[in-house]
Amino acid sequence: PESAEYFSQVIGTTKTTKYTERKKKGILSEHDTGDASAREVDEFIIHPNKFKSQLGVGEGVMVIPHEYGSRTVSLKFKMFDDMAEEPMPEAEKEVAGPLSILEPNLEQSPQNKKRRMNESA
């Protein structure tokens, strides 16, 4: 769900006009009053619901940028048969010997070398 919102926001919005009509509730039904209004709204170029539930297997959306902006197109890829299964060759392995932890040679450490040089000077 979050990724659908993200991709819709990345693709962007377009300006469109939204119309609303006023209705009056009657005893058995609603009646149009004839009053209407129009307003400009931002609308997703690709609505998040398209990503969530309307794209099938092998379908997608691609944004093609060009010098005047971008164009969004829907894609549907052809299905291919599964590839034949290839057995993996057996890998040669060497058995590792036991591991042991070596204590660092404190006499060879850079700090001790520096200390010994200072003592001999």
mmCIF file of C-alpha atoms in Angstrom:
data_model
loop_
_atom_site.group_PDB
_atom_site.id
_atom_site.type_symbol
_atom_site.label_atom_id
_atom_site.label_comp_id
_atom_site.label_asym_id
_atom_site.label_seq_id
_atom_site.Cartn_x
_atom_site.Cartn_y
_atom_site.Cartn_z
ATOM 1 C CA PRO A 1 0.000 0.000 0.000
ATOM 2 C CA GLU A 2 2.741 2.487 0.880
ATOM 3 C CA SER A 3 4.691 1.708 -2.285
ATOM 4 C CA ALA A 4 1.563 2.299 -4.400
ATOM 5 C CA GLU A 5 1.202 5.772 -2.870
ATOM 6 C CA TYR A 6 4.919 6.395 -3.362
ATOM 7 C CA PHE A 7 4.898 5.494 -7.066
ATOM 8 C CA SER A 8 1.747 7.538 -7.691
ATOM 9 C CA GLN A 9 3.416 10.545 -6.090
ATOM 10 C CA VAL A 10 6.629 10.020 -8.083
ATOM 11 C CA ILE A 11 4.705 9.827 -11.367
ATOM 12 C CA GLY A 12 2.888 12.995 -10.372
ATOM 13 C CA THR A 13 -0.439 14.719 -10.750
ATOM 14 C CA THR A 14 -2.311 16.582 -13.430
ATOM 15 C CA LYS A 15 -4.807 19.433 -13.168
ATOM 16 C CA THR A 16 -8.393 18.464 -13.875
ATOM 17 C CA THR A 17 -11.832 19.934 -13.276
ATOM 18 C CA LYS A 18 -14.164 18.291 -10.792
ATOM 19 C CA TYR A 19 -17.888 18.954 -11.134
ATOM 20 C CA THR A 20 -20.421 18.598 -8.355
ATOM 21 C CA GLU A 21 -24.195 18.771 -8.618
ATOM 22 C CA ARG A 22 -26.544 19.628 -5.809
ATOM 23 C CA LYS A 23 -29.360 17.200 -5.146
ATOM 24 C CA LYS A 24 -32.418 17.543 -2.973
ATOM 25 C CA LYS A 25 -33.766 14.622 -1.026
ATOM 26 C CA GLY A 26 -37.408 13.900 -1.671
ATOM 27 C CA ILE A 27 -39.771 11.473 0.000
ATOM 28 C CA LEU A 28 -38.961 8.555 -2.314
ATOM 29 C CA SER A 29 -35.863 9.688 -4.212
ATOM 30 C CA GLU A 30 -33.356 12.466 -4.828
ATOM 31 C CA HIS A 31 -33.938 15.250 -7.343
ATOM 32 C CA ASP A 32 -31.375 17.363 -9.185
ATOM 33 C CA THR A 33 -31.717 20.998 -8.204
ATOM 34 C CA GLY A 34 -29.896 22.227 -11.293
ATOM 35 C CA ASP A 35 -27.193 23.846 -9.149
ATOM 36 C CA ALA A 36 -23.664 22.783 -10.057
ATOM 37 C CA SER A 37 -20.139 23.883 -9.316
ATOM 38 C CA ALA A 38 -16.770 23.251 -10.893
ATOM 39 C CA ARG A 39 -13.339 23.429 -9.304
ATOM 40 C CA GLU A 40 -9.812 22.672 -10.384
ATOM 41 C CA VAL A 41 -8.177 19.756 -8.559
ATOM 42 C CA ASP A 42 -4.907 17.818 -8.717
ATOM 43 C CA GLU A 43 -5.442 14.200 -9.689
ATOM 44 C CA PHE A 44 -2.873 11.376 -9.758
ATOM 45 C CA ILE A 45 -1.801 10.499 -13.298
ATOM 46 C CA ILE A 46 -1.776 6.862 -12.136
ATOM 47 C CA HIS A 47 -4.030 6.291 -9.124
ATOM 48 C CA PRO A 48 -2.563 4.137 -6.308
ATOM 49 C CA ASN A 49 -5.416 1.646 -6.761
ATOM 50 C CA LYS A 50 -4.024 0.762 -10.194
ATOM 51 C CA PHE A 51 -0.829 -0.457 -8.516
ATOM 52 C CA LYS A 52 -2.711 -2.179 -5.706
ATOM 53 C CA SER A 53 -5.341 -4.145 -7.579
ATOM 54 C CA GLN A 54 -5.599 -3.415 -11.284
ATOM 55 C CA LEU A 55 -2.201 -4.553 -12.570
ATOM 56 C CA GLY A 56 -2.030 -8.228 -13.445
ATOM 57 C CA VAL A 57 0.920 -10.563 -13.882
ATOM 58 C CA GLY A 58 3.292 -9.179 -16.505
ATOM 59 C CA GLU A 59 1.724 -5.706 -16.449
ATOM 60 C CA GLY A 60 3.423 -2.492 -15.442
ATOM 61 C CA VAL A 61 3.651 1.254 -15.860
ATOM 62 C CA MET A 62 6.583 3.135 -17.365
ATOM 63 C CA VAL A 63 7.321 6.853 -17.279
ATOM 64 C CA ILE A 64 9.100 8.132 -20.393
ATOM 65 C CA PRO A 65 10.759 11.522 -19.871
ATOM 66 C CA HIS A 66 11.129 13.855 -22.837
ATOM 67 C CA GLU A 67 12.022 17.503 -23.419
ATOM 68 C CA TYR A 68 8.449 18.732 -22.805
ATOM 69 C CA GLY A 69 7.809 16.719 -19.638
ATOM 70 C CA SER A 70 7.017 13.038 -19.451
ATOM 71 C CA ARG A 71 4.530 10.497 -20.687
ATOM 72 C CA THR A 72 3.194 7.539 -18.750
ATOM 73 C CA VAL A 73 2.370 4.338 -20.610
ATOM 74 C CA SER A 74 0.922 1.014 -19.512
ATOM 75 C CA LEU A 75 2.822 -2.123 -20.491
ATOM 76 C CA LYS A 76 1.865 -5.767 -20.830
ATOM 77 C CA PHE A 77 4.618 -8.294 -21.366
ATOM 78 C CA LYS A 78 4.128 -11.619 -23.107
ATOM 79 C CA MET A 79 4.370 -14.726 -20.991
ATOM 80 C CA PHE A 80 7.198 -17.106 -21.807
ATOM 81 C CA ASP A 81 7.371 -20.788 -21.007
ATOM 82 C CA ASP A 82 9.474 -21.694 -18.001
ATOM 83 C CA MET A 83 13.079 -22.443 -18.816
ATOM 84 C CA ALA A 84 14.294 -26.015 -18.577
ATOM 85 C CA GLU A 85 15.806 -26.815 -15.227
ATOM 86 C CA GLU A 86 19.583 -27.179 -15.353
ATOM 87 C CA PRO A 87 21.228 -29.283 -12.669
ATOM 88 C CA MET A 88 23.976 -27.475 -10.786
ATOM 89 C CA PRO A 89 27.405 -29.100 -11.081
ATOM 90 C CA GLU A 90 28.811 -30.518 -7.872
ATOM 91 C CA ALA A 91 31.390 -28.159 -6.359
ATOM 92 C CA GLU A 92 34.632 -29.571 -4.982
ATOM 93 C CA LYS A 93 35.056 -28.748 -1.337
ATOM 94 C CA GLU A 94 38.017 -29.031 0.993
ATOM 95 C CA VAL A 95 37.474 -29.823 4.612
ATOM 96 C CA ALA A 96 38.888 -27.059 6.763
ATOM 97 C CA GLY A 97 41.117 -28.027 9.658
ATOM 98 C CA PRO A 98 40.351 -27.009 13.219
ATOM 99 C CA LEU A 99 40.633 -23.332 14.026
ATOM 100 C CA SER A 100 42.619 -21.965 16.914
ATOM 101 C CA ILE A 101 42.776 -18.492 18.368
ATOM 102 C CA LEU A 102 46.273 -17.091 18.424
ATOM 103 C CA GLU A 103 47.268 -14.641 21.100
ATOM 104 C CA PRO A 104 48.825 -11.533 19.580
ATOM 105 C CA ASN A 105 52.564 -11.350 19.992
ATOM 106 C CA LEU A 106 52.791 -8.471 22.410
ATOM 107 C CA GLU A 107 56.516 -8.067 21.859
ATOM 108 C CA GLN A 108 55.946 -7.330 18.164
ATOM 109 C CA SER A 109 53.148 -4.780 18.674
ATOM 110 C CA PRO A 110 53.872 -1.225 17.393
ATOM 111 C CA GLN A 111 53.352 0.220 20.877
ATOM 112 C CA ASN A 112 55.998 -2.047 22.422
ATOM 113 C CA LYS A 113 58.472 -1.363 19.600
ATOM 114 C CA LYS A 114 58.081 2.379 20.193
ATOM 115 C CA ARG A 115 58.497 1.897 23.978
ATOM 116 C CA ARG A 116 61.671 -0.181 23.511
ATOM 117 C CA MET A 117 63.135 2.444 21.145
ATOM 118 C CA ASN A 118 62.504 5.177 23.722
ATOM 119 C CA GLU A 119 64.077 3.062 26.504
ATOM 120 C CA SER A 120 67.251 2.417 24.494
ATOM 121 C CA ALA A 121 67.719 6.082 23.600
#
